[in-house]
Amino acid sequence: MTLASLAEQNLEQFGVYERLIFDADRFSNLQLHEQSQHLAGALAELGLAPGERVLLLMANRPEVLISYAAIWRAGGVAVPVLFLLEAHEIAFIAQNCGAKILITTTELLPKVEAAKECGAVFEHILVAGSSGPEHMSFTELIATGKRLPVVSRKDSDLAVLLYTSGTTGSPKGVMQTHGNLVAATRNSQASSGRDGSKDVGLLVLPLAHSFGLGVLVGGYLFGGKSVLIRWFDPKLVLDSIREHRVTAMAGVPAMYIGLMACADALEAAGGLVDTSTVERWLVGAAPMPSEQLVRFEKRFGGRMYTGYGLTEACPGIAIDREGHPRKAGSTGLPMEGVEVRIVDDDGAPVPRGELGEVIARGNNISPGYLGLPTETQATFRDGWLFTGDVGYLDDDGYLFIVERKKDLIIRGGFNVYPKDVEEVLHQLPEIQECAVVGVPHEVLGEEVAAYVVLRSGAKLEAARLTQHAQAHLAKYKTPAHLFFVDSLPKNGVGKIMKKELRKLAATQLGRA
């Protein structure tokens, strides 16, 4: 089964229902499906052949859903790009994947022109919103395009190219096949243990990110309604939850931490915060500190479900399961259809409870990176995805992620896992966010540095923070350097960019 056929299966299984709310507009699943059929025909008339790439450069909006479905229907490959990227990054992706068709919006045309100056070449530019004579109107193409039957594709054919954020190196094009994404969606459905057809989900994750794309595709199988938001705005999120009686939301830790700060400010100003309808909060893409998770649930109600995955796994590997106890610090059990092992540096399995690299296999695992055979061979071995994450499985099969290998700090020969230190710092109620990184040291090799963001109006002396850390951590794990900052650098989906913090710390300490 291909992604294009999922839309038709959705109509057969659930009939016609309200599928999407965006601002004041409402769309049924049938409306979205019909528009994608016409756009698919228009793309075919423009010369899109099966296997060819189409770049999508848009903030969240209904046209993104329509475009994905149309590209897959025409047999093409969708290449979503975060609109926050710089022009040279967009140009790199366009050149790397060979996309000749671009779908974008009016407000992003200046960035498109800048990307063209950096070397991007597009034969056709489709614009959602008002467009001049030099570009093609998205709306007009749907109005004039002929309905296109589904172009036959195999499970092994490429459906999406998702470029990694570059938080640990240069962006790489992760190849995701139709089979990968369908399997990932079915794994999620089988692992959820619930009927999602009555859910009202808040879709605020970027649809150009693997996590957001996974939620989008999952909508075909779960059959619920989605409230779509252009980008994360904490007040708009809280207002939307209250107005639309949202029952489920997926997000990253930074979003949930931001919601707590926003809710405090709103209520202090006499505003209304009502999240009583939300039953499920799904968090992924980065670790959610245990202290923050507990605070969030007490503050907003519902249950938070932690998940773990990578773009290379489309993206799910493990998740908290309905009906299973939650274990503090765990990302839950491996998803249905996914096998997880912990291995040593030689790739040999280690006993339960021992640390090692997390590897996974299943039909959801990507075949590799576009045009990068060496990197593909290093990461994908004998059907297994080597994640680069350090973790362990306990006796009950729960997965615990300790740290990314590249974030590990080795101080004087001792391993320091930043997550351990961050968990302790988050116990202080004054701290809103924090990140721990290693910085070069001439004797110890590396030293521990912490960047801290305080809650609005909070005060915290460095001495008290250090005293707290020393009381709960071994001496060699206690941060030697503390930096109080207004915010932490994040990528387009809200993941903290530790690579940038390492550079900043080295510069601030004169050790660059």
Coordinates of N, CA, C and O in Angstrom, one line a residue, residues 340-344 347-360 384 387 389-394 398-401:
V340 N 14.2 -3.5 19.2 CA 15.3 -2.6 19.7 C 16.3 -3.5 20.4 O 16.0 -4.4 21.2
R341 N 17.6 -3.2 20.2 CA 18.7 -3.8 20.9 C 19.6 -2.8 21.5 O 19.7 -1.6 20.9
I342 N 20.4 -3.1 22.4 CA 21.5 -2.3 23.0 C 22.8 -3.0 22.7 O 22.9 -4.2 23.1
V343 N 23.8 -2.4 22.0 CA 25.0 -3.0 21.6 C 26.2 -2.3 22.1 O 26.1 -1.1 22.4
D344 N 27.3 -3.0 22.1 CA 28.6 -2.3 22.5 C 29.2 -1.7 21.2 O 28.7 -1.7 20.2
G347 N 29.2 -3.7 18.2 CA 27.9 -4.2 17.6 C 27.3 -5.4 18.3 O 26.3 -5.9 17.8
A348 N 28.0 -5.9 19.4 CA 27.5 -7.1 20.1 C 26.5 -6.7 21.1 O 26.7 -5.7 21.8
P349 N 25.4 -7.4 21.3 CA 24.4 -7.1 22.3 C 25.0 -7.1 23.7 O 25.8 -8.0 24.0
V350 N 24.5 -6.2 24.6 CA 24.9 -6.2 26.0 C 23.8 -6.7 26.8 O 22.6 -6.7 26.4
P351 N 24.0 -7.1 28.1 CA 23.0 -7.6 29.0 C 22.0 -6.5 29.3 O 22.3 -5.3 29.2
R352 N 20.8 -6.9 29.7 CA 19.8 -6.0 30.2 C 20.3 -5.1 31.3 O 21.0 -5.6 32.2
G353 N 20.0 -3.8 31.2 CA 20.4 -2.9 32.2 C 21.8 -2.2 32.0 O 22.1 -1.3 32.7
E354 N 22.5 -2.7 31.0 CA 23.8 -2.2 30.7 C 23.7 -1.1 29.6 O 22.9 -1.3 28.7
L355 N 24.6 -0.1 29.7 CA 24.5 1.0 28.7 C 25.2 0.5 27.4 O 26.2 -0.3 27.4
G356 N 24.7 1.1 26.3 CA 25.3 0.8 25.0 C 24.6 1.7 24.0 O 23.8 2.5 24.3
E357 N 24.9 1.4 22.7 CA 24.2 2.2 21.6 C 22.9 1.5 21.3 O 22.8 0.3 21.2
V358 N 21.9 2.4 21.1 CA 20.5 1.9 20.8 C 20.5 1.6 19.3 O 20.8 2.5 18.5
I359 N 20.1 0.4 18.9 CA 19.9 0.1 17.5 C 18.4 -0.4 17.3 O 17.8 -0.9 18.2
A360 N 17.9 -0.2 16.1 CA 16.5 -0.6 15.9 C 16.3 -1.1 14.5 O 17.1 -0.7 13.5
W384 N 19.8 -3.0 10.5 CA 19.7 -2.3 11.8 C 20.0 -0.8 11.6 O 21.0 -0.5 10.9
T387 N 21.6 4.3 16.0 CA 21.0 5.6 16.3 C 22.0 6.6 16.7 O 21.8 7.8 16.6
D389 N 22.6 7.0 19.8 CA 22.1 7.3 21.1 C 22.6 6.3 22.1 O 22.5 5.1 21.8
V390 N 22.9 6.7 23.3 CA 23.3 5.8 24.4 C 22.1 5.5 25.3 O 21.4 6.5 25.7
G391 N 21.8 4.3 25.6 CA 20.7 3.9 26.4 C 20.8 2.5 26.9 O 21.8 1.8 26.8
Y392 N 19.7 2.1 27.5 CA 19.6 0.7 28.0 C 18.2 0.2 28.1 O 17.2 1.1 28.1
L393 N 18.0 -1.1 28.1 CA 16.7 -1.7 28.3 C 16.6 -2.3 29.7 O 17.6 -3.0 30.1
D394 N 15.5 -2.1 30.4 CA 15.5 -2.7 31.7 C 14.9 -4.1 31.6 O 14.6 -4.6 30.5
Y398 N 11.6 -1.8 29.0 CA 11.4 -0.4 28.8 C 12.8 0.2 28.3 O 13.8 -0.2 28.8
L399 N 12.7 1.2 27.4 CA 13.9 1.8 26.9 C 14.2 3.1 27.6 O 13.3 3.9 27.8
F400 N 15.4 3.3 28.0 CA 15.9 4.5 28.6 C 17.0 5.1 27.7 O 17.9 4.4 27.4
I401 N 16.8 6.3 27.3 CA 17.8 7.0 26.5 C 18.6 7.9 27.5 O 18.1 8.8 28.2

